[in-house]
CSV table of C-alpha atoms in Angstrom, one decimal:
chain,number,residue,atom,x,y,z
A,194,MET,CA,51.1,-43.5,23.9
A,195,VAL,CA,48.2,-45.9,23.7
A,196,HIS,CA,46.2,-46.6,26.8
A,197,LEU,CA,44.1,-49.8,26.8
A,198,THR,CA,41.7,-49.8,29.7
A,199,ARG,CA,39.2,-52.3,28.2
A,200,ILE,CA,40.3,-55.3,26.2
A,201,TYR,CA,36.9,-56.1,24.7
A,202,THR,CA,34.5,-53.5,23.3
A,203,LYS,CA,31.8,-55.6,21.6
A,204,THR,CA,31.9,-53.1,18.7
A,205,GLY,CA,33.1,-55.7,16.3
A,206,ASP,CA,30.3,-58.2,17.0
A,207,ASP,CA,28.6,-57.1,13.8
A,208,GLY,CA,31.6,-58.0,11.5
A,209,THR,CA,33.1,-54.6,11.3
A,210,THR,CA,36.0,-52.9,13.0
A,211,SER,CA,37.4,-49.4,13.3
A,212,LEU,CA,40.3,-48.2,11.3
A,213,GLY,CA,42.9,-45.8,12.7
A,214,ASP,CA,40.9,-42.8,11.5
A,215,MET,CA,37.9,-44.1,13.4
A,216,SER,CA,36.0,-45.0,10.2
A,217,ARG,CA,34.3,-48.4,10.2
A,218,THR,CA,35.0,-51.2,7.8
A,219,SER,CA,34.3,-54.9,7.2
A,220,LYS,CA,36.5,-57.4,9.0
A,221,ASN,CA,37.1,-58.8,5.4
A,222,ASP,CA,38.7,-55.5,4.3
A,223,PRO,CA,42.1,-56.1,2.7
A,224,ARG,CA,43.7,-53.5,4.9
A,225,LEU,CA,42.6,-55.5,8.0
A,226,GLU,CA,43.9,-58.7,6.4
A,227,ALA,CA,47.3,-56.9,5.9
A,228,TYR,CA,47.7,-55.5,9.3
A,229,ALA,CA,46.4,-58.7,11.0
A,230,THR,CA,49.0,-60.7,9.1
A,231,VAL,CA,51.7,-58.2,10.1
A,232,ASP,CA,50.6,-58.9,13.7
A,233,GLU,CA,51.0,-62.7,13.0
A,234,ALA,CA,54.5,-62.0,11.6
A,235,ASN,CA,55.3,-60.0,14.8
A,236,SER,CA,54.1,-62.9,16.9
A,237,SER,CA,56.3,-65.3,14.9
A,238,ILE,CA,59.3,-63.2,15.7
A,239,GLY,CA,58.2,-63.4,19.4
A,240,VAL,CA,58.5,-67.2,19.1
A,241,VAL,CA,62.1,-66.7,17.7
A,242,LEU,CA,62.9,-64.5,20.7
A,243,SER,CA,61.7,-67.2,23.1
A,244,THR,CA,64.6,-69.4,22.1
A,245,ASP,CA,67.9,-69.0,23.9
A,246,GLN,CA,70.0,-69.4,20.7
A,247,LEU,CA,70.3,-65.8,19.6
A,248,ASP,CA,73.3,-63.5,20.0
A,249,ALA,CA,72.5,-60.3,22.0
A,250,ASP,CA,72.8,-58.1,18.8
A,251,VAL,CA,70.3,-60.3,16.9
A,252,ARG,CA,67.9,-60.2,19.9
A,253,THR,CA,68.1,-56.4,20.1
A,254,LEU,CA,67.5,-56.2,16.3
A,255,LEU,CA,64.5,-58.4,16.5
A,256,ILE,CA,63.0,-56.4,19.4
A,257,ARG,CA,63.5,-53.2,17.3
A,258,ILE,CA,61.8,-54.9,14.4
A,259,GLN,CA,58.8,-56.0,16.6
A,260,ASN,CA,58.3,-52.3,17.5
A,261,ASP,CA,58.6,-51.3,13.9
A,262,LEU,CA,56.0,-53.9,12.9
A,263,PHE,CA,53.5,-52.1,15.2
A,264,ASP,CA,54.3,-49.0,13.2
A,265,VAL,CA,53.6,-50.9,10.0
A,266,GLY,CA,50.3,-52.1,11.4
A,267,ALA,CA,49.4,-48.6,12.6
A,268,ASP,CA,50.2,-47.3,9.1
A,269,LEU,CA,48.1,-49.9,7.4
A,270,CYS,CA,45.1,-49.3,9.6
A,271,THR,CA,45.1,-45.6,9.0
A,272,PRO,CA,43.9,-44.6,5.5
A,273,VAL,CA,46.1,-42.1,3.6
A,274,SER,CA,44.3,-38.8,3.2
A,275,ASP,CA,45.2,-35.3,2.1
A,276,ALA,CA,44.0,-33.6,5.3
A,277,PRO,CA,44.1,-36.0,8.3
A,278,ALA,CA,42.6,-34.8,11.5
A,279,PHE,CA,45.8,-36.0,13.3
A,280,GLU,CA,49.2,-36.7,11.9
A,281,PRO,CA,49.2,-40.5,11.3
A,282,LEU,CA,52.2,-42.8,12.0
A,283,ARG,CA,53.7,-43.7,8.7
A,284,VAL,CA,56.6,-46.1,7.7
A,285,LEU,CA,59.6,-44.0,6.5
A,286,GLU,CA,62.2,-44.8,3.9
A,287,SER,CA,64.8,-44.6,6.7
A,288,GLN,CA,63.3,-47.7,8.3
A,289,ILE,CA,63.7,-49.6,5.1
A,290,THR,CA,67.3,-48.3,4.7
A,291,TYR,CA,68.1,-49.6,8.2
A,292,LEU,CA,66.9,-53.1,7.2
A,293,GLU,CA,69.0,-53.0,4.1
A,294,GLU,CA,72.0,-52.0,6.2
A,295,GLN,CA,71.4,-54.9,8.5
A,296,ILE,CA,71.0,-57.3,5.6
A,297,ASP,CA,74.3,-56.3,4.2
A,298,ALA,CA,76.1,-56.4,7.5
A,299,TYR,CA,74.9,-59.8,8.5
A,300,ASN,CA,75.2,-61.3,5.0
A,301,GLU,CA,78.8,-60.2,4.8
A,302,SER,CA,79.7,-62.9,7.4
A,303,LEU,CA,78.1,-65.7,5.5
A,304,GLU,CA,79.3,-68.1,2.9
A,305,PRO,CA,78.0,-67.4,-0.6
A,306,LEU,CA,75.0,-69.6,-1.5
A,307,ARG,CA,75.3,-72.3,-4.1
A,308,SER,CA,71.7,-73.4,-4.0
A,309,PHE,CA,68.4,-72.6,-2.2
A,310,VAL,CA,68.4,-73.1,1.5
A,311,LEU,CA,66.0,-75.6,3.0
A,312,PRO,CA,64.0,-74.0,5.9
A,313,SER,CA,65.5,-76.0,8.7
A,314,GLY,CA,68.4,-76.2,11.2
A,315,THR,CA,68.5,-74.9,14.7
A,316,PRO,CA,65.2,-74.1,16.4
A,317,ALA,CA,66.0,-70.4,16.1
A,318,ALA,CA,66.7,-70.7,12.4
A,319,SER,CA,63.6,-72.8,11.8
A,320,HIS,CA,61.4,-70.2,13.6
A,321,LEU,CA,63.1,-67.4,11.7
A,322,HIS,CA,62.1,-69.2,8.4
A,323,VAL,CA,58.5,-69.4,9.6
A,324,ALA,CA,58.6,-65.7,10.5
A,325,ARG,CA,60.1,-65.0,7.0
A,326,THR,CA,57.2,-66.8,5.3
A,327,VAL,CA,54.6,-65.1,7.4
A,328,THR,CA,56.2,-61.8,6.6
A,329,ARG,CA,56.1,-62.6,2.9
A,330,ARG,CA,52.3,-63.4,3.2
A,331,ALA,CA,51.9,-60.1,5.1
A,332,GLU,CA,53.6,-58.4,2.1
A,333,ARG,CA,51.2,-60.1,-0.4
A,334,CYS,CA,48.3,-59.0,1.7
A,335,THR,CA,49.6,-55.5,1.8
A,336,TRP,CA,50.0,-55.4,-1.9
A,337,ALA,CA,46.3,-56.6,-2.2
A,338,ALA,CA,45.3,-53.7,0.0
A,339,ILE,CA,47.4,-51.2,-2.0
A,340,HIS,CA,45.8,-52.4,-5.2
A,341,ALA,CA,42.3,-52.3,-3.7
A,342,PHE,CA,42.6,-48.8,-2.2
A,343,GLY,CA,45.2,-47.2,-4.5
A,344,GLY,CA,46.6,-44.1,-2.9
A,345,GLY,CA,44.8,-44.9,0.4
A,346,VAL,CA,47.5,-47.2,1.6
A,347,ASN,CA,51.2,-46.3,2.0
A,348,PRO,CA,53.3,-48.4,-0.4
A,349,LEU,CA,56.3,-48.1,1.9
A,350,THR,CA,54.6,-50.7,4.2
A,351,ALA,CA,55.0,-53.3,1.5
A,352,LYS,CA,58.6,-52.3,0.8
A,353,TYR,CA,59.4,-52.6,4.5
A,354,LEU,CA,57.9,-56.1,4.7
A,355,ASN,CA,59.8,-57.2,1.6
A,356,ARG,CA,63.1,-56.1,3.1
A,357,LEU,CA,62.2,-57.6,6.4
A,358,SER,CA,61.6,-61.0,4.9
A,359,ASP,CA,65.0,-60.8,3.3
A,360,LEU,CA,66.6,-59.9,6.6
A,361,LEU,CA,64.8,-62.8,8.4
A,362,PHE,CA,66.3,-65.1,5.7
A,363,VAL,CA,69.8,-63.8,6.4
A,364,LEU,CA,69.3,-64.1,10.2
A,365,ALA,CA,68.1,-67.7,9.8
A,366,ARG,CA,71.4,-68.4,8.0
A,367,VAL,CA,73.3,-66.6,10.8
A,368,ALA,CA,71.4,-68.8,13.3
A,369,ASN,CA,72.6,-71.9,11.4
A,370,LYS,CA,76.2,-70.7,11.1
A,371,THR,CA,77.6,-73.3,13.5
A,372,ILE,CA,75.9,-76.2,11.8
A,373,GLY,CA,75.7,-74.9,8.2
A,374,ASP,CA,72.9,-74.5,5.8
A,375,GLN,CA,71.0,-77.5,4.5
A,376,LEU,CA,70.9,-76.8,0.8
A,377,TRP,CA,68.4,-77.9,-1.8
A,378,VAL,CA,69.7,-80.6,-4.1
A,379,PRO,CA,67.5,-80.4,-7.3
A,380,GLY,CA,66.2,-83.8,-8.3
A,381,ALA,CA,68.1,-85.6,-5.5
A,382,ASN,CA,65.3,-88.1,-4.9
A,383,ARG,CA,64.4,-89.0,-8.5
């Protein structure tokens, strides 16, 4: 368990920060950008949870995902090494499989799509779409970190974020189930 006794440390005042292995790096490090954007995605999900428009099962799922996103952030901030001093927290394939199972289960109750969905609808659905796009950005940042550091970043973090954005899309459609999806009409305003 993490114990936070002080909120500010002043150690980052020189433009550097500590990674999970206690090494220092620039605040412009792609790994930092990745896990900071994961934190932003997590906060976006928090906004979704602030609405009163979610079924209990979706609320429970999103809280589980918020916890998993802290795992993703912990993984991204701890460089992969052959002989770590302590066993790092890593994203597992089972966490990705769980997301895939949830996507399939929730998608089963939805009408097949005939076009792209406009990111709108109920407040919960709209916030889920924002969380989805922030999660996609977190995925892109994670791929940038993977490419910059090769084997030093766990690629399962990017895979997790990819599946999560898909799940958030499906959950946005679920949140719009009573009003229906607003579909894109190509060239409608020409």
